[in-house]
Amino acid sequence: MPTSPRGSRIAGIGHYCPERVLTNFDLERIVETSDEWIVTRTGIRERRIAADGEAASDLALAASRIALNDAGIEAEELDGIILATVTSDMQFPATACIVQDQLGAKNAVAYDLNAACSGFIYGLSNAHALICSGQMSRVLVIGVEVLSKFVDWQDRATCVLFGDGAGAVVVEACEPGKGILGTYMKSDGSLADLLQIPAGGSRMPLSKDSYERRDHFIKMKGDGVFKYAVRAMVDATMKVLERTGMALDDIDFFIPHQANMRILDAIAKRLGLPQEKVVINLERFGNTSSATIPIAFDEIVKAGKVNEGDIVLLVAFGGGLTWGSVLLRHTG
Ligand code: ACO
């Protein structure tokens, strides 16, 4: 039941992925792997890779322009820009500020948010809270990653998993009970070592030693990630349903973070969700971290599959560890 005098809804959505496609067969020429291994273990067939010189803000800007156009609003009308990423243009300033300037969103407060693959869910939850509390009326939420510049192209266990892309939504105030119905966020920092980039921060500044150990690239304990990903996304799904008084059967579209086909299969099986309700596009994009959910959502919206009133559940899990979910009624 809504408790706030106002709610929020997604008024516009867009995504952008770089043009360059890297297939599993291309990867066979880079590391010792095979299309067969990658497809069987992950479901991924190809991913998009940013061009030299193409940064997170470039992808974010392209996706944001599409979302603003879709919402039919000008950049000056935005009160906030929340940009979720772990692959920012630089340590600071925030990539959100760079996007703000390029969009000409001069009335917006702009900041970055780091929740790894859960970043878009955290961003959407933040935007919803800011709008419901009356502090803002229109917020642009972006999930963007250029992971190709942070993966170790000599590590076959990780480089085959990730891709680059951006998705963005315009969230605006509406009557309570329409649009976003509920959100849920959770973290467990005791499991931070499952997925991280150890070097380049204040704990381990980049040095010749860290560079030679390749510690400035993504390190992952794949089996641990797998175990917690399933558990956490099932938990986040059930929690947001409880908070909103809805049931699994009410869901029309289930859009999980696109990490790995086997993770998605395990979640759908545990929840007993029919395959046709689970949105999957990871075979074409790989894992684009905070961008996977808005990219997948935009694809089904633009394909005309989502109708006004449909119930959509977004759920993610990522490094931190972080996980969370958003339940919404599509407002068209
Ligand atoms: N090609 C060929 N062989 C490979 C590759 C590869 N790309 N990568 C690893 N192998 C080898 C390993 O070296 C190992 O060989 P060995 O037995 O000779 O030592 C063998 O394959 C099995 O390795 P495992 O790590 O046990 O493979 P597993 O079946 O566990 O699959 C995977 C690995 C796909 C990473 C799995 O652990 C997984 O899906 N984990 C989830 C991780 C994930 O999705 N992370 C995404 C980021 S996190 C997020 O988005 C939330």
Short mmCIF file of C-alpha atoms and ligand atoms in Angstrom, two decimals:
data_model
loop_
_atom_site.label_atom_id
_atom_site.label_comp_id
_atom_site.label_asym_id
_atom_site.label_seq_id
_atom_site.Cartn_x
_atom_site.Cartn_y
_atom_site.Cartn_z
CA MET A 1 0.00 0.00 0.00
CA PRO A 2 1.43 3.43 -0.92
CA THR A 3 2.35 5.54 2.13
CA SER A 4 3.81 8.56 0.31
CA PRO A 5 1.62 11.37 -1.07
CA ARG A 6 3.29 10.86 -4.42
CA GLY A 7 4.93 8.10 -6.39
CA SER A 8 7.30 7.85 -9.34
CA ARG A 9 7.19 6.22 -12.74
CA ILE A 10 9.49 5.56 -15.66
CA ALA A 11 8.55 8.17 -18.25
CA GLY A 12 11.25 7.42 -20.82
CA ILE A 13 13.87 4.77 -21.54
CA GLY A 14 16.82 4.30 -23.88
CA HIS A 15 19.99 2.32 -24.39
CA TYR A 16 23.17 2.51 -26.39
CA CYS A 17 25.84 -0.11 -27.01
CA PRO A 18 29.08 0.35 -28.95
CA GLU A 19 29.08 -0.82 -32.57
CA ARG A 20 31.99 -3.24 -32.37
CA VAL A 21 30.90 -6.85 -31.84
CA LEU A 22 33.32 -9.35 -30.30
CA THR A 23 32.15 -12.93 -30.83
CA ASN A 24 33.23 -16.05 -28.99
CA PHE A 25 35.09 -17.04 -32.16
CA ASP A 26 37.02 -13.75 -31.99
CA LEU A 27 37.88 -14.61 -28.36
CA GLU A 28 39.26 -17.98 -29.46
CA ARG A 29 42.05 -15.99 -31.13
CA ILE A 30 42.80 -13.97 -27.95
CA VAL A 31 42.79 -16.58 -25.13
CA GLU A 32 42.65 -20.37 -24.88
CA THR A 33 38.89 -20.84 -24.99
CA SER A 34 36.15 -22.04 -27.31
CA ASP A 35 32.71 -20.93 -28.41
CA GLU A 36 31.42 -24.25 -27.08
CA TRP A 37 32.88 -23.68 -23.55
CA ILE A 38 31.57 -20.12 -23.33
CA VAL A 39 28.07 -20.93 -24.59
CA THR A 40 27.72 -24.01 -22.37
CA ARG A 41 28.99 -22.31 -19.19
CA THR A 42 27.52 -18.84 -19.67
CA GLY A 43 25.05 -18.63 -22.58
CA ILE A 44 27.00 -15.70 -24.05
CA ARG A 45 27.70 -15.68 -27.81
CA GLU A 46 28.91 -12.11 -28.39
CA ARG A 47 29.38 -8.79 -26.62
CA ARG A 48 29.87 -5.13 -27.62
CA ILE A 49 33.25 -3.47 -27.10
CA ALA A 50 33.88 0.28 -26.89
CA ALA A 51 36.20 1.86 -29.45
CA ASP A 52 39.58 3.27 -28.46
CA GLY A 53 38.90 6.59 -26.80
CA GLU A 54 35.23 5.78 -26.18
CA ALA A 55 34.47 6.27 -22.46
CA ALA A 56 31.57 5.65 -20.08
CA SER A 57 30.22 9.20 -20.50
CA ASP A 58 30.02 8.75 -24.29
CA LEU A 59 27.82 5.68 -23.96
CA ALA A 60 25.80 7.25 -21.13
CA LEU A 61 25.19 10.40 -23.14
CA ALA A 62 23.85 8.46 -26.13
CA ALA A 63 21.50 6.37 -23.96
CA SER A 64 20.36 9.45 -22.01
CA ARG A 65 19.46 11.41 -25.13
CA ILE A 66 17.24 8.54 -26.28
CA ALA A 67 15.58 8.31 -22.83
CA LEU A 68 14.95 12.08 -22.69
CA ASN A 69 13.49 12.04 -26.18
CA ASP A 70 11.31 9.07 -25.24
CA ALA A 71 10.04 10.98 -22.18
CA GLY A 72 9.47 14.10 -24.29
CA ILE A 73 11.37 16.38 -21.92
CA GLU A 74 14.35 18.73 -22.20
CA ALA A 75 17.55 18.20 -20.21
CA GLU A 76 16.97 21.50 -18.33
CA GLU A 77 13.86 19.94 -16.79
CA LEU A 78 15.91 17.36 -14.88
CA ASP A 79 16.42 17.85 -11.12
CA GLY A 80 18.88 15.02 -10.78
CA ILE A 81 21.23 12.68 -12.63
CA ILE A 82 22.27 9.46 -10.89
CA LEU A 83 24.87 7.51 -12.83
CA ALA A 84 25.70 3.97 -11.71
CA THR A 85 29.07 2.66 -12.83
CA VAL A 86 32.28 0.93 -11.74
CA THR A 87 34.06 2.04 -14.93
CA SER A 88 33.88 5.82 -14.67
CA ASP A 89 35.72 8.11 -17.10
CA MET A 90 38.21 8.95 -14.33
CA GLN A 91 38.54 8.77 -10.51
CA PHE A 92 36.91 12.18 -10.28
CA PRO A 93 34.98 14.24 -11.19
CA ALA A 94 31.90 12.05 -11.28
CA THR A 95 30.96 10.79 -14.74
CA ALA A 96 27.44 12.05 -13.93
CA CYS A 97 28.83 15.63 -13.92
CA ILE A 98 30.42 15.10 -17.34
CA VAL A 99 27.09 13.82 -18.69
CA GLN A 100 25.25 16.73 -17.03
CA ASP A 101 27.46 19.22 -18.86
CA GLN A 102 27.18 17.46 -22.21
CA LEU A 103 23.40 17.19 -21.94
CA GLY A 104 23.05 20.80 -20.80
CA ALA A 105 21.13 19.65 -17.72
CA LYS A 106 22.06 22.77 -15.82
CA ASN A 107 19.38 22.43 -13.14
CA ALA A 108 20.31 18.87 -12.14
CA VAL A 109 22.30 17.63 -9.16
CA ALA A 110 24.63 14.99 -10.63
CA TYR A 111 26.40 12.18 -8.82
CA ASP A 112 27.84 8.70 -9.38
CA LEU A 113 26.82 5.60 -7.49
CA ASN A 114 28.97 2.48 -7.11
CA ALA A 115 27.04 -0.72 -6.44
CA ALA A 116 28.60 -2.77 -9.26
CA CYS A 117 25.99 -4.84 -11.12
CA SER A 118 23.23 -3.66 -8.73
CA GLY A 119 23.98 -0.01 -9.55
CA PHE A 120 20.94 0.60 -11.73
CA ILE A 121 18.58 -0.88 -9.10
CA TYR A 122 20.19 1.23 -6.37
CA GLY A 123 19.97 4.30 -8.64
CA LEU A 124 16.31 3.70 -9.46
CA SER A 125 15.55 3.18 -5.74
CA ASN A 126 17.36 6.46 -4.92
CA ALA A 127 15.43 8.32 -7.60
CA HIS A 128 12.13 6.89 -6.36
CA ALA A 129 12.92 7.95 -2.77
CA LEU A 130 14.00 11.46 -3.83
CA ILE A 131 10.81 11.92 -5.81
CA CYS A 132 8.46 10.41 -3.19
CA SER A 133 9.99 12.66 -0.51
CA GLY A 134 9.32 15.71 -2.68
CA GLN A 135 12.99 16.68 -3.07
CA MET A 136 13.00 16.14 -6.84
CA SER A 137 10.44 15.69 -9.60
CA ARG A 138 12.47 14.40 -12.55
CA VAL A 139 15.58 12.25 -12.26
CA LEU A 140 17.68 10.63 -14.97
CA VAL A 141 19.05 7.24 -13.87
CA ILE A 142 21.86 5.73 -15.93
CA GLY A 143 23.60 2.36 -15.76
CA VAL A 144 26.78 2.40 -17.83
CA GLU A 145 29.92 0.28 -18.08
CA VAL A 146 32.99 0.08 -20.25
CA LEU A 147 34.23 -3.15 -18.68
CA SER A 148 36.38 -4.03 -21.69
CA LYS A 149 38.93 -1.50 -20.39
CA PHE A 150 39.05 -3.17 -16.94
CA VAL A 151 39.08 -6.88 -17.77
CA ASP A 152 42.31 -8.81 -18.03
CA TRP A 153 42.42 -9.95 -21.64
CA GLN A 154 44.89 -12.65 -20.55
CA ASP A 155 42.42 -14.15 -18.01
CA ARG A 156 40.05 -16.47 -19.86
CA ALA A 157 37.93 -16.99 -16.73
CA THR A 158 36.77 -13.37 -16.74
CA CYS A 159 37.37 -11.74 -20.13
CA VAL A 160 34.76 -13.90 -21.86
CA LEU A 161 31.98 -12.75 -19.51
CA PHE A 162 31.78 -8.99 -19.87
CA GLY A 163 30.69 -6.37 -22.40
CA ASP A 164 30.14 -2.61 -22.73
CA GLY A 165 26.85 -0.69 -22.83
CA ALA A 166 24.56 1.89 -21.30
CA GLY A 167 20.89 2.16 -20.40
CA ALA A 168 19.00 5.15 -19.04
CA VAL A 169 15.54 6.00 -17.73
CA VAL A 170 13.78 9.26 -16.90
CA VAL A 171 11.90 8.85 -13.61
CA GLU A 172 9.19 11.40 -12.85
CA ALA A 173 6.61 12.10 -10.16
CA CYS A 174 3.17 10.54 -10.50
CA GLU A 175 0.22 9.47 -8.38
CA PRO A 176 1.19 6.91 -5.71
CA GLY A 177 0.43 3.31 -6.68
CA LYS A 178 1.24 3.94 -10.35
CA GLY A 179 4.71 3.24 -11.75
CA ILE A 180 7.20 2.06 -9.11
CA LEU A 181 5.37 0.01 -6.47
CA GLY A 182 8.27 -0.93 -4.23
CA THR A 183 12.04 -1.25 -3.93
CA TYR A 184 14.50 -3.34 -1.94
CA MET A 185 18.27 -2.95 -1.41
CA LYS A 186 20.75 -5.04 0.55
CA SER A 187 24.55 -5.30 0.95
CA ASP A 188 27.09 -7.65 2.54
CA GLY A 189 30.60 -6.18 2.62
CA SER A 190 32.06 -9.30 4.26
CA LEU A 191 32.06 -10.91 0.80
CA ALA A 192 33.85 -8.05 -0.98
CA ASP A 193 36.73 -10.28 -2.09
CA LEU A 194 34.52 -12.35 -4.42
CA LEU A 195 34.63 -9.66 -7.08
CA GLN A 196 36.95 -6.65 -7.15
CA ILE A 197 39.63 -4.56 -8.83
CA PRO A 198 42.26 -4.51 -6.07
CA ALA A 199 44.68 -1.86 -7.37
CA GLY A 200 44.30 1.76 -8.37
CA GLY A 201 42.56 3.00 -5.21
CA SER A 202 43.92 4.32 -1.92
CA ARG A 203 44.39 0.79 -0.45
CA MET A 204 46.72 -0.26 -3.24
CA PRO A 205 47.73 2.71 -5.36
CA LEU A 206 48.82 1.76 -8.85
CA SER A 207 52.53 0.85 -8.77
CA LYS A 208 54.98 -1.09 -10.90
CA ASP A 209 54.40 -4.15 -8.64
CA SER A 210 50.60 -3.99 -8.75
CA TYR A 211 50.77 -3.42 -12.49
CA GLU A 212 52.98 -6.49 -12.97
CA ARG A 213 50.61 -8.57 -10.80
CA ARG A 214 47.80 -7.31 -13.06
CA ASP A 215 45.91 -6.19 -9.94
CA HIS A 216 44.38 -3.24 -11.78
CA PHE A 217 42.08 -5.68 -13.60
CA ILE A 218 38.87 -7.45 -12.46
CA LYS A 219 39.47 -10.42 -10.13
CA MET A 220 36.62 -12.86 -9.58
CA LYS A 221 35.96 -16.02 -7.56
CA GLY A 222 33.46 -17.41 -10.03
CA ASP A 223 32.02 -20.29 -7.97
CA GLY A 224 31.34 -18.05 -4.93
CA VAL A 225 29.73 -15.41 -7.13
CA PHE A 226 27.52 -18.06 -8.68
CA LYS A 227 26.30 -19.38 -5.33
CA TYR A 228 25.48 -16.00 -3.80
CA ALA A 229 24.02 -14.58 -7.04
CA VAL A 230 21.24 -17.17 -7.09
CA ARG A 231 20.52 -16.88 -3.37
CA ALA A 232 20.55 -13.05 -3.37
CA MET A 233 18.37 -12.55 -6.44
CA VAL A 234 15.79 -15.02 -5.13
CA ASP A 235 15.84 -13.15 -1.78
CA ALA A 236 15.44 -9.73 -3.46
CA THR A 237 12.57 -11.01 -5.59
CA MET A 238 10.63 -12.36 -2.63
CA LYS A 239 11.34 -9.29 -0.44
CA VAL A 240 9.97 -6.75 -2.93
CA LEU A 241 6.90 -8.92 -3.51
CA GLU A 242 6.31 -9.08 0.26
CA ARG A 243 6.73 -5.30 0.58
CA THR A 244 4.17 -4.64 -2.11
CA GLY A 245 1.72 -7.41 -1.26
CA MET A 246 2.13 -8.98 -4.68
CA ALA A 247 2.75 -12.62 -5.68
CA LEU A 248 5.04 -14.32 -8.18
CA ASP A 249 2.02 -15.04 -10.38
CA ASP A 250 1.36 -11.29 -10.71
CA ILE A 251 4.66 -10.75 -12.57
CA ASP A 252 4.34 -10.28 -16.33
CA PHE A 253 8.05 -9.62 -17.02
CA PHE A 254 10.97 -10.69 -14.82
CA ILE A 255 14.14 -8.80 -15.81
CA PRO A 256 17.16 -10.13 -13.91
CA HIS A 257 20.73 -8.85 -14.10
CA GLN A 258 22.23 -10.62 -17.11
CA ALA A 259 25.31 -12.28 -15.62
CA ASN A 260 25.17 -15.83 -16.78
CA MET A 261 22.54 -18.16 -18.29
CA ARG A 262 23.08 -20.83 -15.66
CA ILE A 263 22.47 -18.28 -12.88
CA LEU A 264 19.26 -17.15 -14.60
CA ASP A 265 18.08 -20.73 -15.12
CA ALA A 266 18.72 -21.56 -11.45
CA ILE A 267 16.76 -18.48 -10.27
CA ALA A 268 13.80 -19.14 -12.58
CA LYS A 269 13.73 -22.76 -11.42
CA ARG A 270 13.84 -21.87 -7.71
CA LEU A 271 11.06 -19.31 -8.15
CA GLY A 272 9.06 -21.54 -10.48
CA LEU A 273 8.84 -18.77 -13.08
CA PRO A 274 7.77 -19.77 -16.59
CA GLN A 275 10.51 -19.21 -19.19
CA GLU A 276 8.42 -16.80 -21.27
CA LYS A 277 8.28 -14.29 -18.39
CA VAL A 278 12.08 -14.15 -17.95
CA VAL A 279 13.74 -11.53 -20.17
CA ILE A 280 17.14 -12.65 -21.47
CA ASN A 281 19.45 -10.91 -23.92
CA LEU A 282 22.87 -11.86 -22.54
CA GLU A 283 23.69 -14.01 -25.56
CA ARG A 284 24.13 -10.76 -27.54
CA PHE A 285 25.61 -8.40 -24.93
CA GLY A 286 27.32 -10.50 -22.23
CA ASN A 287 27.41 -9.05 -18.74
CA THR A 288 27.36 -5.23 -18.94
CA SER A 289 27.06 -4.93 -15.13
CA SER A 290 24.89 -1.95 -14.13
CA ALA A 291 23.67 -1.56 -17.74
CA THR A 292 22.13 -5.00 -18.27
CA ILE A 293 18.70 -4.30 -16.78
CA PRO A 294 17.90 -0.98 -18.54
CA ILE A 295 19.19 -2.41 -21.86
CA ALA A 296 16.98 -5.51 -21.54
CA PHE A 297 13.99 -3.42 -20.39
CA ASP A 298 14.38 -0.97 -23.27
CA GLU A 299 14.57 -3.80 -25.79
CA ILE A 300 11.23 -5.29 -24.74
CA VAL A 301 9.55 -1.88 -24.45
CA LYS A 302 10.72 -0.81 -27.93
CA ALA A 303 9.68 -4.20 -29.33
CA GLY A 304 6.13 -3.39 -28.15
CA LYS A 305 6.00 -6.39 -25.83
CA VAL A 306 5.12 -4.49 -22.62
CA ASN A 307 1.58 -3.20 -22.22
CA GLU A 308 0.25 -0.44 -19.99
CA GLY A 309 -0.39 -1.93 -16.54
CA ASP A 310 1.98 -4.90 -16.92
CA ILE A 311 3.85 -5.79 -13.74
CA VAL A 312 7.64 -5.79 -14.20
CA LEU A 313 10.15 -7.03 -11.64
CA LEU A 314 13.78 -5.89 -11.95
CA VAL A 315 16.36 -7.73 -9.84
CA ALA A 316 20.16 -7.51 -9.60
CA PHE A 317 23.18 -8.77 -7.75
CA GLY A 318 26.77 -7.54 -7.87
CA GLY A 319 30.14 -6.92 -6.29
CA GLY A 320 30.14 -5.46 -2.82
CA LEU A 321 28.23 -7.65 -2.38
CA THR A 322 25.10 -5.75 -3.29
CA TRP A 323 21.67 -6.87 -4.40
CA GLY A 324 18.21 -5.41 -4.82
CA SER A 325 14.97 -5.23 -6.73
CA VAL A 326 12.32 -2.85 -8.05
CA LEU A 327 8.71 -3.79 -8.76
CA LEU A 328 6.74 -1.52 -11.08
CA ARG A 329 3.54 -1.21 -13.04
CA HIS A 330 4.36 -0.19 -16.61
CA THR A 331 2.80 3.15 -17.42
CA GLY A 332 3.46 3.22 -21.19
N1 ACO B 1 37.46 -21.23 -21.67
C1 ACO B 1 37.86 -22.49 -21.44
N2 ACO B 1 38.13 -22.97 -20.23
C2 ACO B 1 37.97 -22.14 -19.19
C3 ACO B 1 37.55 -20.81 -19.34
C4 ACO B 1 37.31 -20.36 -20.64
N3 ACO B 1 36.90 -19.12 -20.91
N4 ACO B 1 37.48 -20.24 -18.13
C5 ACO B 1 37.84 -21.15 -17.23
N5 ACO B 1 38.14 -22.32 -17.88
C6 ACO B 1 38.58 -23.58 -17.30
C7 ACO B 1 39.21 -23.42 -15.95
O1 ACO B 1 40.57 -23.07 -16.07
C8 ACO B 1 39.03 -24.80 -15.38
O2 ACO B 1 40.03 -25.63 -15.90
P1 ACO B 1 40.74 -26.74 -14.98
O3 ACO B 1 39.63 -27.65 -14.53
O4 ACO B 1 41.73 -27.34 -15.90
O5 ACO B 1 41.33 -25.97 -13.84
C9 ACO B 1 37.70 -25.26 -15.96
O6 ACO B 1 37.45 -24.39 -17.09
C10 ACO B 1 36.56 -25.16 -15.00
O7 ACO B 1 36.64 -23.91 -14.36
P2 ACO B 1 35.56 -23.45 -13.34
O8 ACO B 1 35.89 -22.08 -12.85
O9 ACO B 1 35.34 -24.55 -12.34
O10 ACO B 1 34.33 -23.38 -14.31
P3 ACO B 1 32.83 -23.23 -13.90
O11 ACO B 1 32.06 -24.35 -14.45
O12 ACO B 1 32.69 -22.90 -12.46
O13 ACO B 1 32.42 -21.94 -14.72
C11 ACO B 1 32.13 -19.57 -14.49
C12 ACO B 1 33.12 -20.71 -14.53
C13 ACO B 1 31.36 -19.55 -15.82
C14 ACO B 1 32.87 -18.27 -14.32
C15 ACO B 1 31.17 -19.87 -13.30
O14 ACO B 1 31.89 -20.00 -12.10
C16 ACO B 1 30.17 -18.80 -13.15
O15 ACO B 1 29.24 -18.73 -13.92
N6 ACO B 1 30.28 -17.96 -12.12
C17 ACO B 1 29.48 -16.82 -11.95
C18 ACO B 1 30.34 -15.69 -12.27
C19 ACO B 1 29.67 -14.60 -13.04
O16 ACO B 1 28.71 -14.74 -13.76
N7 ACO B 1 30.25 -13.47 -12.88
C20 ACO B 1 29.78 -12.32 -13.53
C21 ACO B 1 30.16 -11.16 -12.76
S1 ACO B 1 29.31 -11.08 -11.26
C22 ACO B 1 27.85 -10.46 -11.53
O17 ACO B 1 27.52 -9.99 -12.57
C23 ACO B 1 26.94 -10.44 -10.47
#
